[in-house]
XYZ file of C-alpha atoms in Angstrom:
175
model
C 224.209 15.744 33.651
C 220.426 15.892 33.465
C 219.328 13.311 36.005
C 215.647 14.288 35.948
C 212.894 11.737 35.513
C 211.157 12.224 32.153
C 207.412 12.551 31.511
C 207.123 8.746 31.813
C 208.820 8.942 35.244
C 211.984 7.277 34.004
C 215.645 8.176 33.784
C 217.735 5.773 31.712
C 221.462 5.703 32.433
C 223.998 3.693 30.438
C 227.156 3.208 32.500
C 230.706 3.047 31.191
C 232.699 0.111 32.519
C 236.466 0.690 32.233
C 237.520 -2.468 34.088
C 240.683 -4.172 32.839
C 241.860 -7.743 33.287
C 241.650 -11.183 31.745
C 238.556 -13.336 32.108
C 236.541 -10.790 34.087
C 233.028 -11.419 35.295
C 230.829 -8.622 36.568
C 228.233 -8.217 39.305
C 226.287 -4.937 39.445
C 224.050 -3.812 42.301
C 222.281 -0.661 43.436
C 221.429 0.566 46.900
C 218.720 1.136 47.947
C 217.396 -1.856 46.033
C 214.080 -0.275 44.923
C 213.162 2.479 42.452
C 215.084 1.135 39.460
C 215.536 -1.762 37.068
C 218.744 -3.052 35.515
C 218.812 -4.880 32.197
C 221.722 -7.198 33.097
C 223.263 -7.510 36.562
C 226.189 -9.417 35.032
C 226.603 -7.367 31.838
C 229.696 -5.398 30.862
C 227.762 -2.126 30.372
C 224.249 -2.478 31.752
C 221.466 0.048 31.438
C 219.803 1.297 34.616
C 216.266 2.668 34.450
C 215.430 4.729 37.528
C 211.736 5.294 38.286
C 211.924 7.057 41.649
C 213.747 10.251 42.621
C 216.378 9.635 45.263
C 220.043 9.086 46.049
C 221.520 5.797 44.878
C 224.852 3.973 45.043
C 225.814 1.871 42.021
C 228.272 -0.915 42.860
C 230.380 -2.953 40.434
C 232.367 -6.040 41.443
C 234.788 -7.273 38.760
C 236.298 -10.710 39.386
C 238.580 -13.223 37.735
C 240.478 -16.307 38.920
C 243.085 -14.103 40.634
C 240.972 -11.684 42.704
C 238.026 -9.321 42.729
C 237.747 -5.573 42.984
C 234.810 -3.313 43.882
C 234.013 0.272 42.950
C 230.978 2.375 43.882
C 229.525 5.558 42.451
C 226.803 7.763 43.874
C 224.051 9.143 41.689
C 221.131 11.425 42.444
C 217.894 11.160 40.468
C 215.523 14.134 40.512
C 211.907 14.853 39.628
C 209.761 17.948 39.220
C 208.072 19.009 42.433
C 204.539 17.892 43.226
C 202.186 20.467 44.713
C 198.791 20.660 46.374
C 197.157 23.901 47.558
C 195.565 23.479 50.986
C 192.666 25.912 51.275
C 189.085 25.110 52.209
C 187.785 28.669 51.660
C 186.927 28.621 47.970
C 183.862 30.843 48.277
C 184.407 34.043 50.251
C 183.006 37.563 50.530
C 184.678 40.637 49.048
C 187.038 42.117 51.612
C 187.855 38.698 53.085
C 191.183 36.923 53.254
C 192.329 33.338 52.927
C 195.486 31.822 54.390
C 196.406 28.926 52.089
C 199.347 26.583 52.564
C 201.066 24.268 50.133
C 201.945 20.605 50.383
C 205.161 20.348 48.413
C 207.336 17.372 47.485
C 210.551 18.858 46.150
C 211.463 15.889 43.917
C 214.876 15.350 45.593
C 215.943 18.814 44.369
C 215.740 22.166 46.116
C 212.994 24.540 45.023
C 214.760 27.540 43.467
C 211.734 29.775 42.952
C 208.166 30.028 44.187
C 205.302 32.302 43.187
C 201.692 32.745 44.299
C 199.491 34.669 41.860
C 195.840 35.408 41.162
C 194.255 35.753 37.718
C 192.685 37.728 36.289
C 195.275 40.177 37.504
C 194.488 43.687 38.512
C 193.561 45.590 41.610
C 191.720 44.191 44.515
C 194.087 41.390 45.545
C 196.989 41.563 47.973
C 199.321 38.668 48.734
C 201.383 39.120 51.892
C 204.373 36.962 50.794
C 204.023 35.900 47.135
C 207.491 34.283 46.843
C 207.321 31.818 49.738
C 205.789 28.372 50.235
C 203.207 29.797 52.627
C 202.014 33.206 51.379
C 200.318 34.433 54.537
C 197.049 36.247 53.988
C 195.672 36.730 50.496
C 192.988 39.428 50.553
C 190.315 39.784 47.862
C 188.628 43.225 47.766
C 186.643 42.894 44.537
C 183.850 40.434 43.746
C 184.840 38.064 40.930
C 185.847 34.501 40.176
C 189.615 34.065 40.148
C 192.242 31.399 39.838
C 194.748 31.096 42.664
C 198.017 29.663 41.310
C 201.136 28.434 43.070
C 204.222 27.753 40.924
C 207.424 26.073 42.050
C 210.629 25.496 40.095
C 213.490 23.087 40.737
C 216.288 21.940 38.421
C 213.837 19.652 36.559
C 211.351 22.384 35.701
C 208.307 24.343 36.834
C 204.969 22.957 37.954
C 201.798 24.695 39.101
C 198.815 23.968 41.283
C 195.605 25.976 40.919
C 192.366 26.536 42.770
C 189.256 28.503 41.773
C 188.193 31.148 44.311
C 184.753 32.752 44.100
C 184.651 36.201 45.686
C 181.038 37.130 46.342
C 179.857 40.761 46.506
C 178.827 42.354 49.751
C 175.054 42.961 49.677
C 174.063 46.493 48.697
C 170.735 47.497 50.161
C 168.836 50.448 48.769
C 165.365 51.802 49.403
């Protein structure tokens, strides 16, 4: 089941109620009690609209004049990761290195791949650990303006965060 929030940050779930008995009334609830709406807490088959990634428990109590019965089901709602590159060195000299980090919210789903890259591609850039959250040193040997990109993928998709890096040339003095 795709339990990822959509582009509007919603995941709509229509439940199937298989309760049996005469004269049943229903009471639905969700825990925790935030991050969702329900169209009818007493409906036979309500629609839940989740707006926050997280782990939820849906509870149904079915009652009639004889007794009541309760059932619960767990559901996990996921979102794409959110990313922010942390690096204050956006203007450096050729031959210098930066050591950026990433602030990453995984969206209630494990990150399955990560990649740091620099464009335009080509020689003059080395990334110590390009497939980790914190890449270590990134060294820029050639003067140019580049885009530093971090991409992360979880089961809901891939997102990127970018930062412009200006690599200034070392002065060349001639007489």
